[in-house]
Tab-separated table of C-alpha atoms in Angstrom:
chain	number	residue	atom	x	y	z
A	1	MET	CA	3.322	17.404	-26.360
A	2	LYS	CA	2.521	15.474	-23.202
A	3	ILE	CA	5.066	13.131	-21.682
A	4	ASN	CA	2.390	10.953	-20.140
A	5	GLY	CA	-0.175	11.058	-22.940
A	6	LYS	CA	-2.617	8.644	-21.259
A	7	GLU	CA	-6.342	8.481	-20.732
A	8	GLU	CA	-7.682	9.793	-17.459
A	9	CYS	CA	-7.617	7.187	-14.691
A	10	ASN	CA	-10.908	6.505	-12.919
A	11	MET	CA	-9.134	5.553	-9.720
A	12	ASP	CA	-9.437	8.238	-7.041
A	13	THR	CA	-6.743	6.936	-4.716
A	14	MET	CA	-3.510	6.211	-6.571
A	15	ILE	CA	-1.338	5.299	-3.575
A	16	ARG	CA	-2.547	4.025	-0.211
A	17	ILE	CA	-0.189	3.120	2.638
A	18	ASN	CA	-1.761	1.717	5.806
A	19	GLN	CA	0.151	0.891	9.015
A	20	MET	CA	3.358	-0.017	7.175
A	21	SER	CA	6.205	-1.063	9.488
A	22	LYS	CA	9.689	-2.474	8.971
A	23	SER	CA	12.418	-3.589	11.408
A	24	TYR	CA	15.969	-4.863	11.056
A	25	ASN	CA	17.232	-7.219	13.753
A	26	GLY	CA	14.704	-5.857	16.204
A	27	LYS	CA	15.445	-2.196	15.411
A	28	ILE	CA	12.487	-0.286	13.980
A	29	ALA	CA	13.252	1.348	10.617
A	30	VAL	CA	9.701	2.463	9.748
A	31	ASP	CA	6.948	2.672	12.357
A	32	ASN	CA	3.306	2.581	11.189
A	33	LEU	CA	3.528	4.739	8.077
A	34	ASN	CA	0.189	5.971	6.722
A	35	PHE	CA	-0.775	8.198	3.808
A	36	GLU	CA	-2.935	8.383	0.689
A	37	LEU	CA	-2.460	10.247	-2.566
A	38	GLU	CA	-4.970	10.978	-5.298
A	39	LYS	CA	-4.274	11.424	-8.989
A	40	GLY	CA	-1.871	14.305	-9.682
A	41	GLN	CA	-0.865	14.862	-6.055
A	42	THR	CA	2.717	14.947	-4.793
A	43	MET	CA	3.920	13.774	-1.383
A	44	GLY	CA	7.314	14.750	0.010
A	45	ILE	CA	8.839	12.299	2.500
A	46	LEU	CA	11.280	14.278	4.612
A	47	GLY	CA	13.678	13.578	7.442
A	48	ALA	CA	17.325	13.447	8.429
A	49	ASN	CA	19.622	10.718	7.128
A	50	GLY	CA	18.625	7.451	8.796
A	51	ALA	CA	15.086	8.618	9.587
A	52	GLY	CA	13.558	5.910	7.386
A	53	LYS	CA	12.916	7.667	4.064
A	54	SER	CA	14.691	5.194	1.775
A	55	THR	CA	13.367	2.155	3.638
A	56	SER	CA	9.846	3.567	3.364
A	57	ILE	CA	10.098	3.925	-0.419
A	58	GLU	CA	11.703	0.485	-0.833
A	59	CYS	CA	8.893	-1.133	1.168
A	60	ILE	CA	6.233	0.811	-0.741
A	61	LEU	CA	7.709	-0.392	-4.034
A	62	GLY	CA	8.002	-3.959	-2.773
A	63	THR	CA	11.800	-4.145	-3.172
A	64	LYS	CA	11.956	-4.750	0.579
A	65	LYS	CA	9.435	-6.838	2.469
A	66	MET	CA	7.548	-4.955	5.156
A	67	ASP	CA	6.823	-6.597	8.513
A	68	LYS	CA	3.193	-5.511	8.554
A	69	GLY	CA	0.774	-3.169	6.848
A	70	GLU	CA	-1.065	-2.787	3.571
A	71	ILE	CA	0.170	-1.112	0.387
A	72	ARG	CA	-1.737	-0.370	-2.786
A	73	ILE	CA	-0.281	1.423	-5.785
A	74	LEU	CA	-2.794	2.017	-8.602
A	75	GLY	CA	-4.993	-0.472	-6.781
A	76	MET	CA	-2.337	-3.201	-6.928
A	77	ASN	CA	-0.137	-4.952	-4.388
A	78	PRO	CA	3.483	-4.139	-5.326
A	79	ALA	CA	4.770	-7.434	-3.952
A	80	LYS	CA	2.291	-9.568	-5.934
A	81	ASP	CA	1.669	-7.412	-9.003
A	82	ARG	CA	5.251	-6.348	-9.690
A	83	LYS	CA	5.154	-7.021	-13.458
A	84	LYS	CA	1.951	-5.045	-13.994
A	85	LEU	CA	3.156	-2.154	-11.860
A	86	PHE	CA	6.529	-2.081	-13.632
A	87	GLN	CA	4.743	-0.907	-16.778
A	88	ARG	CA	2.963	1.928	-14.975
A	89	VAL	CA	5.333	3.175	-12.255
A	90	GLY	CA	8.581	5.105	-12.683
A	91	VAL	CA	11.417	5.016	-10.164
A	92	GLN	CA	14.484	7.234	-9.906
A	93	PHE	CA	17.031	6.455	-7.210
A	94	GLN	CA	19.836	8.850	-6.331
A	95	GLU	CA	22.486	6.295	-7.208
A	96	GLY	CA	21.785	4.550	-10.492
A	97	ASN	CA	23.559	1.242	-11.101
A	98	TYR	CA	24.105	1.689	-14.825
A	99	GLN	CA	26.990	0.647	-17.029
A	100	THR	CA	29.433	3.525	-17.321
A	101	GLU	CA	30.789	2.458	-20.722
A	102	ILE	CA	27.387	2.606	-22.419
A	103	ARG	CA	26.247	5.649	-24.402
A	104	VAL	CA	23.257	7.726	-23.362
A	105	ASP	CA	21.284	6.807	-26.494
A	106	GLU	CA	22.053	3.098	-25.975
A	107	LEU	CA	20.863	3.208	-22.362
A	108	CYS	CA	17.699	5.045	-23.382
A	109	GLU	CA	16.980	2.524	-26.160
A	110	GLU	CA	17.572	-0.413	-23.817
A	111	THR	CA	15.298	1.104	-21.164
A	112	ALA	CA	12.581	1.940	-23.689
A	113	SER	CA	12.603	-1.679	-24.913
A	114	LEU	CA	11.398	-2.817	-21.482
A	115	TYR	CA	8.041	-1.069	-21.840
A	116	ARG	CA	5.028	-1.699	-24.038
A	117	ASP	CA	4.482	1.973	-24.843
A	118	PRO	CA	7.611	3.944	-23.902
A	119	ALA	CA	7.951	7.702	-23.981
A	120	ASP	CA	9.942	9.399	-26.726
A	121	TRP	CA	13.344	9.484	-25.030
A	122	LYS	CA	14.732	12.068	-27.464
A	123	PHE	CA	11.880	14.374	-26.488
A	124	LEU	CA	12.748	13.808	-22.822
A	125	LEU	CA	16.430	14.529	-23.453
A	126	ASP	CA	15.341	17.805	-25.054
A	127	LYS	CA	13.025	18.671	-22.156
A	128	PHE	CA	15.764	18.090	-19.578
A	129	GLY	CA	18.454	19.861	-21.583
A	130	ILE	CA	20.863	17.027	-22.378
A	131	ARG	CA	19.989	16.153	-25.980
A	132	GLU	CA	23.520	17.091	-27.076
A	133	LYS	CA	24.835	14.309	-24.804
A	134	GLU	CA	22.935	11.458	-26.462
A	135	ASN	CA	26.115	10.030	-28.026
A	136	SER	CA	28.239	10.499	-24.892
A	137	LEU	CA	29.283	7.711	-22.544
A	138	ILE	CA	27.606	7.666	-19.137
A	139	LYS	CA	31.021	7.996	-17.478
A	140	ASP	CA	31.646	11.263	-19.363
A	141	LEU	CA	28.529	12.996	-18.050
A	142	SER	CA	28.755	15.449	-15.198
A	143	GLY	CA	26.976	14.606	-11.940
A	144	GLY	CA	24.119	16.919	-12.820
A	145	GLN	CA	23.773	15.465	-16.312
A	146	ARG	CA	23.645	11.932	-14.905
A	147	GLN	CA	20.990	13.009	-12.427
A	148	ARG	CA	18.868	14.446	-15.231
A	149	LEU	CA	19.298	11.228	-17.193
A	150	PHE	CA	18.116	9.149	-14.208
A	151	ILE	CA	14.999	11.322	-13.964
A	152	ILE	CA	14.394	10.799	-17.690
A	153	LEU	CA	14.636	7.024	-17.281
A	154	ALA	CA	12.033	7.192	-14.491
A	155	PHE	CA	9.570	8.758	-16.934
A	156	MET	CA	10.292	6.304	-19.762
A	157	PRO	CA	7.233	4.075	-19.067
A	158	LYS	CA	4.841	7.067	-19.230
A	159	PRO	CA	4.072	6.368	-15.574
A	160	ASP	CA	0.837	6.956	-13.710
A	161	ALA	CA	2.924	7.276	-10.537
A	162	VAL	CA	6.600	8.015	-10.040
A	163	PHE	CA	9.007	7.812	-7.094
A	164	LEU	CA	11.914	10.272	-7.048
A	165	ASP	CA	14.791	10.070	-4.558
A	166	GLU	CA	16.692	13.352	-4.073
A	167	LEU	CA	15.779	14.232	-7.636
A	168	THR	CA	17.773	17.459	-8.065
A	169	THR	CA	20.919	16.582	-6.121
A	170	GLY	CA	23.906	17.705	-8.187
A	171	LEU	CA	21.962	20.161	-10.337
A	172	ASP	CA	22.797	23.849	-10.387
A	173	ALA	CA	20.164	26.436	-9.446
A	174	ARG	CA	18.914	26.989	-12.998
A	175	ALA	CA	18.752	23.256	-13.784
A	176	ARG	CA	16.861	22.627	-10.541
A	177	ARG	CA	14.257	25.204	-11.450
A	178	ASP	CA	13.982	23.844	-14.981
A	179	ALA	CA	13.352	20.390	-13.473
A	180	TRP	CA	10.685	21.833	-11.166
A	181	LYS	CA	8.902	23.404	-14.130
A	182	ILE	CA	8.842	20.088	-15.984
A	183	LEU	CA	7.637	18.165	-12.934
A	184	LYS	CA	4.870	20.697	-12.294
A	185	SER	CA	3.685	20.233	-15.892
A	186	LEU	CA	3.645	16.467	-15.305
A	187	LYS	CA	1.512	16.976	-12.204
A	188	GLU	CA	-0.958	18.852	-14.378
A	189	GLU	CA	-1.075	15.796	-16.665
A	190	GLY	CA	-2.184	13.771	-13.631
A	191	ILE	CA	1.016	11.954	-12.669
A	192	THR	CA	1.146	11.157	-8.951
A	193	MET	CA	4.552	11.599	-7.325
A	194	VAL	CA	6.343	10.607	-4.139
A	195	LEU	CA	9.680	12.300	-3.597
A	196	THR	CA	12.404	12.709	-1.007
A	197	SER	CA	14.422	15.907	-0.819
A	198	HIS	CA	16.738	17.871	1.438
A	199	PHE	CA	15.871	21.123	-0.367
A	200	MET	CA	13.030	22.868	1.438
A	201	ASP	CA	12.438	25.329	-1.424
A	202	GLU	CA	11.945	22.325	-3.705
A	203	VAL	CA	9.446	20.801	-1.292
A	204	GLU	CA	7.515	24.071	-1.070
A	205	GLU	CA	7.434	24.332	-4.857
A	206	LEU	CA	6.381	20.775	-5.716
A	207	CYS	CA	4.633	19.064	-2.800
A	208	ASP	CA	0.934	19.131	-2.024
A	209	TYR	CA	1.608	17.262	1.204
A	210	ILE	CA	4.609	16.387	3.321
A	211	LEU	CA	5.344	13.598	5.747
A	212	VAL	CA	8.185	14.237	8.194
A	213	LEU	CA	9.980	11.252	9.698
A	214	LYS	CA	12.077	11.340	12.847
A	215	LYS	CA	13.757	8.206	14.157
A	216	SER	CA	11.525	6.000	11.978
A	217	ARG	CA	8.181	7.468	12.983
A	218	THR	CA	5.947	10.156	11.572
A	219	VAL	CA	6.105	13.434	13.513
A	220	PHE	CA	4.100	15.485	11.022
A	221	LYS	CA	1.764	14.886	8.086
A	222	GLY	CA	-0.021	17.643	6.222
A	223	THR	CA	0.730	20.663	4.038
A	224	VAL	CA	3.745	22.960	4.203
A	225	LYS	CA	1.453	25.736	5.428
A	226	GLU	CA	0.144	23.501	8.210
A	227	ALA	CA	3.701	22.571	9.231
A	228	VAL	CA	4.615	26.233	9.584
A	229	ALA	CA	1.427	26.931	11.546
A	230	ALA	CA	2.221	24.056	13.945
A	231	SER	CA	5.668	25.495	14.695
A	232	PRO	CA	6.885	28.673	16.428
A	233	TYR	CA	8.338	29.905	13.124
A	234	ASP	CA	7.248	31.742	9.979
A	235	LYS	CA	9.458	29.930	7.474
A	236	PHE	CA	9.113	26.310	6.403
A	237	GLU	CA	12.811	25.458	6.697
A	238	ASP	CA	12.813	26.643	10.319
A	239	ALA	CA	9.612	24.689	10.979
A	240	TYR	CA	11.158	21.536	9.472
A	241	LEU	CA	14.288	21.860	11.620
A	242	TRP	CA	12.074	22.371	14.671
A	243	LEU	CA	10.064	19.237	13.868
A	244	THR	CA	13.204	17.114	13.466
A	245	ASP	CA	15.197	18.586	16.376
A	246	ASP	CA	16.502	15.718	18.530
A	247	SER	CA	16.657	17.979	21.568
A	248	LYS	CA	12.897	18.556	21.530
A	249	GLU	CA	10.903	16.492	23.959
A	250	GLY	CA	7.780	14.748	22.731
A	251	VAL	CA	8.634	14.986	19.035
């Protein structure tokens, strides 16, 4: 059974970001961000805390207004076409602002009611291993269980594109790998993904491309293999640390 279950999209470019910039009180938060993703591709936006990852995603989604640039998601402007995009784009933030006294099944039903053709949330609970928690209160879930639930909610609209922020934070090693397996199957269904992560093994496993931010600007864009080749190291984690090292001149 497919989670997405949609017809193939004729659109080649699913996400296009061109010269996107954002400042706060004169301080640059994102400096000329550029990338494109085609159907079924995954981009990892990487960087230290404060590098501009969250601001980048918020501007891409239109929840924060960029200073300049052009953004298209599924051919639409997220600031002007918010209602249309809402039905086709999933979003999972690390901190979900959900009622803690509501049950899992109630939250899933409420979320499903927002979409014209929602996914089968019981199927998703099964896939992510928390079906036995459907009658539990949100406050009674462990951190890892809540994180899995937030991922499930992101896939409720059967999205064409999904944005995932630190998606496996709080999950144990087995749960992380189970999540990777599910997300890889979704890629095969053609879902386009943008994710942030501090786990380099996760990035290597899931991402077709990476974009590394340092102090609000892009210092690398390409594949994991290309990042390693551009560094003095043989392992991606070492290459990433080299790219984001504040002591390095010219990076």
